[in-house]
Coordinates of C-alpha atoms and ligand atoms in Angstrom, one line a residue:
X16 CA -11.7 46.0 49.4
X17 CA -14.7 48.0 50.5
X18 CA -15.1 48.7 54.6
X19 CA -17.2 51.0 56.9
X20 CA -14.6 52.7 58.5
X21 CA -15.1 55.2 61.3
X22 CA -14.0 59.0 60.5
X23 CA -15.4 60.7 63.7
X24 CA -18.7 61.3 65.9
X25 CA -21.0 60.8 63.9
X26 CA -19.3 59.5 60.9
X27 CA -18.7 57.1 58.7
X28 CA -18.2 56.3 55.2
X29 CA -17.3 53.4 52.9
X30 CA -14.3 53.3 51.4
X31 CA -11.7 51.6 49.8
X32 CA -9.1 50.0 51.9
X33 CA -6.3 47.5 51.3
X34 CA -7.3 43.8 51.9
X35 CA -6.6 41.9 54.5
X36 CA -3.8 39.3 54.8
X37 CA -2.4 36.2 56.1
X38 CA -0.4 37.6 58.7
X39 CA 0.4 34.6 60.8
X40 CA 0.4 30.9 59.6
X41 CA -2.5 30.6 62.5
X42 CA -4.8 32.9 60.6
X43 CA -7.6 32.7 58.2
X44 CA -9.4 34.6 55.4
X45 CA -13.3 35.0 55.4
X46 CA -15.1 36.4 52.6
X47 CA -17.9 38.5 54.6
X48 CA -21.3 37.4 53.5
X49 CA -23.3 39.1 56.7
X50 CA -22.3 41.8 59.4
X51 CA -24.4 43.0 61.9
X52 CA -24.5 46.4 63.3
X53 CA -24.7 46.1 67.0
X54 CA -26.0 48.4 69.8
X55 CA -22.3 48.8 71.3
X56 CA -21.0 50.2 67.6
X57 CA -23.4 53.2 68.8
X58 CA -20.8 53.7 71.5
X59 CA -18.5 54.2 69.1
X60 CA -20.6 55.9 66.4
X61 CA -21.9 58.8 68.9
X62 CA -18.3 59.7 69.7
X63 CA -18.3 58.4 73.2
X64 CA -15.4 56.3 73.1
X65 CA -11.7 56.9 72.0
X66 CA -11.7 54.7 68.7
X67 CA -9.2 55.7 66.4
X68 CA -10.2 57.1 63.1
X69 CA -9.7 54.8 59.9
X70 CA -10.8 51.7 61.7
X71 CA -12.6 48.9 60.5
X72 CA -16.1 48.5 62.7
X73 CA -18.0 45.0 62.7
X74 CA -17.6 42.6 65.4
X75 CA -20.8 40.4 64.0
X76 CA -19.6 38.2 61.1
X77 CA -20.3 35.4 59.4
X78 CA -18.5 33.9 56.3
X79 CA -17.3 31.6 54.0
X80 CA -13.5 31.3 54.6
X81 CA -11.1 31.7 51.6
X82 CA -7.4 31.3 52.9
X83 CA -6.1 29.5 55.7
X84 CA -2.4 29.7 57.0
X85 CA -0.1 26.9 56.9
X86 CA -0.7 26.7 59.9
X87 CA -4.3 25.6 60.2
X88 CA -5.3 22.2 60.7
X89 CA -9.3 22.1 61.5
X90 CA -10.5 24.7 59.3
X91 CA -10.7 25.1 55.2
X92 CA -11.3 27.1 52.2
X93 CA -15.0 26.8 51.8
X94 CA -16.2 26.6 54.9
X95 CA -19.4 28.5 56.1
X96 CA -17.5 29.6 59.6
X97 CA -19.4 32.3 62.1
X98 CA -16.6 34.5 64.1
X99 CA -17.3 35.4 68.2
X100 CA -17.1 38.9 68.4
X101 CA -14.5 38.1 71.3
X102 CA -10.8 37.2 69.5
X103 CA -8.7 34.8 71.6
X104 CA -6.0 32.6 71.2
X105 CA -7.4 29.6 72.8
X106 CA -4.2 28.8 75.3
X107 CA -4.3 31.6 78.3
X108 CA -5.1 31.0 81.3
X109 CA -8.3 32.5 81.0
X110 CA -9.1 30.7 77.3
X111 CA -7.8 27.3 79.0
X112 CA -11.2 28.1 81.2
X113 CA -13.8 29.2 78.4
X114 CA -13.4 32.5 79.2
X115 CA -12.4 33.7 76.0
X116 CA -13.9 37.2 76.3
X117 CA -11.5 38.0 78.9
X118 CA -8.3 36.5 76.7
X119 CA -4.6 37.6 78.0
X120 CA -2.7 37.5 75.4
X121 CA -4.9 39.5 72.0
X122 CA -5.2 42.3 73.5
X123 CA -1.6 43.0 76.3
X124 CA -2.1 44.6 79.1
X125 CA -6.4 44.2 78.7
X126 CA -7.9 41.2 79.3
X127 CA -10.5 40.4 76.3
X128 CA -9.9 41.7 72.5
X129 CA -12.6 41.8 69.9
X130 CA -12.8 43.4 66.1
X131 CA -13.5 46.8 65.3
X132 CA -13.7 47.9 68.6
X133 CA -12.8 50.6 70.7
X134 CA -10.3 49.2 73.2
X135 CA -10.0 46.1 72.3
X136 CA -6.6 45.6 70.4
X137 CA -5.7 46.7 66.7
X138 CA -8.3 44.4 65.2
X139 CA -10.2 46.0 62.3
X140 CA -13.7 44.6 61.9
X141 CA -15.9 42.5 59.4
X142 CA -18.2 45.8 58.0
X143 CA -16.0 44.8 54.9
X144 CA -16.0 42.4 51.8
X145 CA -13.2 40.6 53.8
X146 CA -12.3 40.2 57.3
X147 CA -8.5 38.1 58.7
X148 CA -9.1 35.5 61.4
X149 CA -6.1 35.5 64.1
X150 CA -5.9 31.8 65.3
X151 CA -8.6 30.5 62.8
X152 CA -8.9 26.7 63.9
X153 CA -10.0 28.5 67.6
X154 CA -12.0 31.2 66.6
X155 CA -14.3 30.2 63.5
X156 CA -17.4 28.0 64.6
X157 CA -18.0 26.2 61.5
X158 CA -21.6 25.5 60.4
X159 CA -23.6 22.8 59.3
X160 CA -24.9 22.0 55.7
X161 CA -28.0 24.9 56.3
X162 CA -25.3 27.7 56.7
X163 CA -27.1 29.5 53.5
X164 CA -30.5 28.9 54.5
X165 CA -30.6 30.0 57.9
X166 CA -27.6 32.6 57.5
X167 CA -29.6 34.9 59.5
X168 CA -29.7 32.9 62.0
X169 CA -26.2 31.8 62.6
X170 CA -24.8 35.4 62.2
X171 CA -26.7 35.9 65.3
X172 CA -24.0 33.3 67.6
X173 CA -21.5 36.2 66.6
X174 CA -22.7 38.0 69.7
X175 CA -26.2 39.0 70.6
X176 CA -27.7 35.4 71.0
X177 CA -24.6 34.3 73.1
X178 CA -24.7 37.3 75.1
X179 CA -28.3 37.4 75.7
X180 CA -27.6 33.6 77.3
X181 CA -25.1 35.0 78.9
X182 CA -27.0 37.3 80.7
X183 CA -29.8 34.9 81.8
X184 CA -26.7 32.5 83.1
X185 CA -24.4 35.3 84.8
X186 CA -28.1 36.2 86.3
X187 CA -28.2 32.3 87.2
X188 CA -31.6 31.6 85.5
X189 CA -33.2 28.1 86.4
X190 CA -36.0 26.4 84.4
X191 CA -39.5 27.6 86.2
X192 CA -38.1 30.9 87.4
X193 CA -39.0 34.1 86.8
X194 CA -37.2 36.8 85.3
X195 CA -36.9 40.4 84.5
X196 CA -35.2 42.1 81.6
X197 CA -34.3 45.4 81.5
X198 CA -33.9 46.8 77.9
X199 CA -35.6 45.8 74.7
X200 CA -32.5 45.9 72.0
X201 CA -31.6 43.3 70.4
X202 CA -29.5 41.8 73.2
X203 CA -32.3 42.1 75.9
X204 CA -34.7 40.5 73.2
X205 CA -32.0 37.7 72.8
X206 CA -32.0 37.6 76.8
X207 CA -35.6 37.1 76.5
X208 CA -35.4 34.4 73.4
X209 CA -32.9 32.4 75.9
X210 CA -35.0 32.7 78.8
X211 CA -38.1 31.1 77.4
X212 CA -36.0 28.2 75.5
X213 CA -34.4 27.9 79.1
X214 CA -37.8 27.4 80.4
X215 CA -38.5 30.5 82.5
X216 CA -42.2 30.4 83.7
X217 CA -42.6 34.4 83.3
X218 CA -40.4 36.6 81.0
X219 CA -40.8 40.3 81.8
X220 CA -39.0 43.0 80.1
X221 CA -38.9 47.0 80.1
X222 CA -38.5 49.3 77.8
X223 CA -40.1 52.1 76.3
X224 CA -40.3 51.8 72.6
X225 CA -43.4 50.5 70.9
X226 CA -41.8 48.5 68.2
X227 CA -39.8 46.7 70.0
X228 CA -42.4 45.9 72.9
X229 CA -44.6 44.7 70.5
X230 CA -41.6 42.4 68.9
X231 CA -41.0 41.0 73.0
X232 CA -45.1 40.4 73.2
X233 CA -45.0 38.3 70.3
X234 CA -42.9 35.7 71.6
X235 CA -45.3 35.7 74.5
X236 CA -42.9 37.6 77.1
X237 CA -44.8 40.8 79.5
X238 CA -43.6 43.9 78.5
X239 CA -43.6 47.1 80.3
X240 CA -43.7 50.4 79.0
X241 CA -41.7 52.4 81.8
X242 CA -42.6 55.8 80.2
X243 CA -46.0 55.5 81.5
X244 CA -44.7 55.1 85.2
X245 CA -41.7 53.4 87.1
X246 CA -42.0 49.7 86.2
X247 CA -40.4 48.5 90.1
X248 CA -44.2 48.3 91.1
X249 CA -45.6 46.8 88.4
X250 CA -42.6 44.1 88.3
X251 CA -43.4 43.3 92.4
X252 CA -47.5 43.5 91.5
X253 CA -46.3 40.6 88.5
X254 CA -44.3 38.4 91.1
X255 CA -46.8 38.2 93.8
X256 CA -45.3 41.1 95.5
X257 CA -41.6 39.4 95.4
X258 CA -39.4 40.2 92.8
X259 CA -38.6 38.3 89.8
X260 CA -36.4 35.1 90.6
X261 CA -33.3 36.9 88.4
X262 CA -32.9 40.0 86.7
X263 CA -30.9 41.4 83.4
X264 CA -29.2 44.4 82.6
X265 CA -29.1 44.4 79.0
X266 CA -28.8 48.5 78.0
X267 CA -25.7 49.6 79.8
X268 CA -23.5 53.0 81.0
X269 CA -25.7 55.5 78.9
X270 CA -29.0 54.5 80.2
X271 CA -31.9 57.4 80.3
X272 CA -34.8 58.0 82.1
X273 CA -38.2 58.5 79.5
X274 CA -37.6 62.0 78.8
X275 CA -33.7 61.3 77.4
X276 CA -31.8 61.9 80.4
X277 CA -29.2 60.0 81.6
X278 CA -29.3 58.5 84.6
X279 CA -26.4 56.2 84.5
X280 CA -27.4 53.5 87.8
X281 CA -31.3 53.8 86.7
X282 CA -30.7 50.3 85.8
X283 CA -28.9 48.7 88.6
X284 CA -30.9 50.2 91.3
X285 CA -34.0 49.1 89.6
X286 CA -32.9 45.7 89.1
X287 CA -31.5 46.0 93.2
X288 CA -35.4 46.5 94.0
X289 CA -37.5 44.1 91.9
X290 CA -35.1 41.3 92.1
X291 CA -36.4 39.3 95.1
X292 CA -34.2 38.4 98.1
X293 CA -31.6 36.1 97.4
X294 CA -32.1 36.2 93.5
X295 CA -29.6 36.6 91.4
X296 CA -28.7 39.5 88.7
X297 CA -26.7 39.3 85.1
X298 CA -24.9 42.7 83.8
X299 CA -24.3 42.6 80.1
X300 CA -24.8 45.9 79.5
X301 CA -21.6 47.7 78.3
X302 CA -20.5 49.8 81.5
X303 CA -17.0 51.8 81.3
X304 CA -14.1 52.3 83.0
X305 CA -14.4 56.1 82.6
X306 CA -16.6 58.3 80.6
X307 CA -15.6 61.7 80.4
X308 CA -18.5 62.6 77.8
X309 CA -20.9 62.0 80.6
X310 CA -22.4 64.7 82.7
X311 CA -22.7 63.0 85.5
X312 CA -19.8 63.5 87.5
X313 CA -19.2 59.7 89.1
X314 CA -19.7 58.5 85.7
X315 CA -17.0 60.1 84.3
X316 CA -14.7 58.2 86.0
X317 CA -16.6 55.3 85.6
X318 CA -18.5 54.9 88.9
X319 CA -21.8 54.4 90.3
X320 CA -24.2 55.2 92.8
X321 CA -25.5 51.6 93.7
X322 CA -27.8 51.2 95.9
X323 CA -25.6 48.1 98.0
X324 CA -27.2 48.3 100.9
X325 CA -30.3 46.6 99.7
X326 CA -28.5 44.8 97.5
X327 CA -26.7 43.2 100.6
X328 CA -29.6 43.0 103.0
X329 CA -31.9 41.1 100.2
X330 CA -28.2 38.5 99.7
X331 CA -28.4 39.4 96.2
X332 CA -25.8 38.0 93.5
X333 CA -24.2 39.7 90.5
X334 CA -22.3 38.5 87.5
X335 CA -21.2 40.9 85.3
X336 CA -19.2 41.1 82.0
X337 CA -19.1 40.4 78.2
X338 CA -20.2 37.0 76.9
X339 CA -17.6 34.6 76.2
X340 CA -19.0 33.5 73.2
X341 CA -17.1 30.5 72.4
X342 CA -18.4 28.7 75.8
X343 CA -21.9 28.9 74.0
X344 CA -22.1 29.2 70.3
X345 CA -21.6 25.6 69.3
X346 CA -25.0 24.7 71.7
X347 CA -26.6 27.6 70.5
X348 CA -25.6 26.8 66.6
X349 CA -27.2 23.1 67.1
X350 CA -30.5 24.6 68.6
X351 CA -30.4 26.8 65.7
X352 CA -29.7 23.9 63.5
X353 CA -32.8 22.1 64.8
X354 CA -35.3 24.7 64.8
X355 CA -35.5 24.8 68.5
X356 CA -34.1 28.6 68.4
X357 CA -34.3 31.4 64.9
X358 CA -32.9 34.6 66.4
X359 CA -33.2 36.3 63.0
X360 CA -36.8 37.0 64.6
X361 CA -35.3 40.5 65.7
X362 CA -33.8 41.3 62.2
X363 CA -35.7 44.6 60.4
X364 CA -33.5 45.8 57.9
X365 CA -31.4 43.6 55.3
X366 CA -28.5 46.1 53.7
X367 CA -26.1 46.6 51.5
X368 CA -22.7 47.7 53.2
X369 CA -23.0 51.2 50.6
X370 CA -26.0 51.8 53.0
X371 CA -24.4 51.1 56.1
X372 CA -23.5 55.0 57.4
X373 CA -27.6 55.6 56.5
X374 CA -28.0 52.7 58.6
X375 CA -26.4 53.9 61.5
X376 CA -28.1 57.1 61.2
X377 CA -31.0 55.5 61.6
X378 CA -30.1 52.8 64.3
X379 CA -28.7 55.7 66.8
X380 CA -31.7 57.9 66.4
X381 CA -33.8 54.6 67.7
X382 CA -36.1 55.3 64.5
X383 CA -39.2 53.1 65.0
X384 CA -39.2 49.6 63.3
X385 CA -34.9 49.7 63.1
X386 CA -34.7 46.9 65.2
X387 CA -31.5 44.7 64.0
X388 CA -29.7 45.8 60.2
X389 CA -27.9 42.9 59.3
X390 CA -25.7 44.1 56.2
X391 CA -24.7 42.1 53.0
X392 CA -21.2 43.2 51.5
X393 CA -21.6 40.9 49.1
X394 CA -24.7 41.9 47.3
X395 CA -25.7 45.2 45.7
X396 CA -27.9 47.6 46.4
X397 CA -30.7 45.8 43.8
X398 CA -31.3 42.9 46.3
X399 CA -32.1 45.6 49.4
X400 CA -35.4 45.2 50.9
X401 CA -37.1 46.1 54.3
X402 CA -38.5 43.2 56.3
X403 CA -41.3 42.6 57.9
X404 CA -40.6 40.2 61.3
X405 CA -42.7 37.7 60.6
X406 CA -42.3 37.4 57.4
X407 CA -40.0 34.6 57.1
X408 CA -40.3 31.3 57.3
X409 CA -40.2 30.4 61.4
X410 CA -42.5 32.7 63.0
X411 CA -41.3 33.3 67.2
X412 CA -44.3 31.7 68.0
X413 CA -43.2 28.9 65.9
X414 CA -40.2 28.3 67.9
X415 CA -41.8 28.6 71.2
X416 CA -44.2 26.2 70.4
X417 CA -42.3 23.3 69.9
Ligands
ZN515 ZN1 -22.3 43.3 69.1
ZN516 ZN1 -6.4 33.6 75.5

């Protein structure tokens, strides 16, 4: 079959690669009809992790399932399933709990696996015409009869719509509060889409790229632009002086300043000072246990200079970590299902997988209007187009509105 496959920084190319097989009577076959590139696959792509070469990326995918083990009971040939990026077996300790990104047993001696990721267990990823399920009747959410329609959508629950939840629940978000985002990606924008289906009376976010400011203002959240002046001030002049009720992380270790330097606790410490007392704070930005291509010298080995004083004296609380998808994706899929939430809002670019590596070109170098590229490896190159965000059917406003 065809698959992106990372070479090295920098670089990677589509190639042929053998399928993938039923492995374990527990596993299942999905023919990959969308695959999303996320933010984190940057991580990867820029060299700054220690993924091996030949791998399969793609931890977003959605599919129609083609081959199930003898093992599997729930799920069948046909059905339109969407994958978490998180793969767990569904009987750990830490599965028994929901806390399937943080799985014992996928990934020995780490706790959480995931495809095509660096770290996170042999898995290759769904950047392919086929992807293999381990423990298929646990890991595929299977979708309703509008799996084709709003495909854009659902392939959203794979990760950046459950973890922008997550972030507003680790950050302990309650209907009427206020809340600050920090990062415009596509997972802060997903923070944001959560926050105002939640019921949040004031959705601020920060960032500096137009595109995707303008994207946040159209679903009627403030946005900041913090390369025309720290945003703390502006944050406390929008909260009566406060703070914001509960703050997000959503951008992560390689966090910069305006100009392109990183500043790797620019984040934290802003989220530490507008963040009012006793308010809460959700990290879903990928941090790292070390970093050695960093040149800041306490982020190489993974460490931070937080500002814990203040965050002690204002009684602050933190939850931190990847989303465990599967304690969220069935909710989210029926609000989805409804029309009470269409993430596919964020989507820009609809691909091919033959223009994937362009793609990630593109998506690194934070090229203006590459929002989200949601890839096809199913179609050709014929059916490509560039979207405009409004254009479909279900504009943002439309789903606030309701
Ligand atoms: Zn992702
Ligand atoms: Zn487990």
């Amino acid at each position: 079959m065809k698959a992106l496959i990372y070479k090295g920084p920098r670089d990677v190319q589509i190639t042929e690669v053998p399928d993938p097989k039923i492995e374990k009577p527990t596993d299942v076959l999905v023919k990959i009809t969308s695959t999303n590139i996320c933010g984190s696959d940057l991580h990867m792509y820029e060299g700054r992790t220690d993924v091996e070469a030949g791998k399969v990326l793609g931890h977003e995918n959605l599919g129609q399932v083609v081959e199930v083990g003898k093992a599997v009971a729930r799920i069948q040939a046909g059905d339109w399933v969407c994958l978490p990026f998180n793969i767990s077996c569904g009987s750990c300790k830490n599965c028994e709990r929901g806390l399937t990104g943080f799985c014992l047993t996928m990934n020995p001696g780490n706790a959480g696996a995931a495809y095509g990721y660096a770290g996170m267990g042999p898995y290759n990823g769904g950047q392919a015409e086929f992807l293999r399920v381990p423990y298929g009747d646990f890991n595929c959410l299977k979708l309703p009869d509008d799996a084709e329609e709003k495909e854009n959508d659902y392939v959203m629950l794979s990760d950046i719509f459950p973890t922008g939840w997550h972030a507003t629940e680790l950050a302990g978000l309650c209907p009427g509060e206020s809340i600050v985002i920090f990062g415009c990606g596509p997972v802060g924008l997903m923070a944001a889409h959560s926050a105002l289906i939640k019921g949040a009376s004031k959705v601020i976010i920060v960032d500096r790229h137009p595109d995707r400011l303008a994207l946040a203002r159209k679903i009627g959240v403030i946005a900041i632009d913090d390369s025309k002046g720290p945003p703390v001030e502006e944050i406390l002049d929008l909260t009566g002086g406060e703070g914001a009720d509960r703050g997000c992380e959503c951008v992560g270790y390689q966090c910069h300043d305006p100009a392109g330097h990183e500043i790797p606790n620019l984040t934290m410490n802003a989220l530490v000072q507008s963040v009012r007392p006793t308010g809460g704070i959700g990290v879903v930005g990928v941090f790292v246990e070390e970093d050695p291509g960093s040149k800041d010298q306490l982020a190489k080995e993974g460490k931070l200079a937080f500002d814990f004083g203040a965050f002690f004296e204002k009684g602050l609380s933190m939850g931190t970590g990847q989303c465990n998808v599967k304690a969220y994706n069935r909710y989210l899929r029926n609000l989805i299902h409804t029309g009470r939430a269409n993430p596919s809002w964020i989507i820009s670019h609809e691909l091919s997988l033959d223009e994937a590596p362009d793609a990630y070109k593109h998506f690194d170098s934070r090229e203006r209007g590459w929002t989200k590229v949601i890839l096809h490896p199913q179609q050709n190159r014929a059916r490509n187009r560039t979207r405009s965000t409004t254009a479909r059917k279900g504009t943002p406003e439309a789903a606030h509105a309701e």
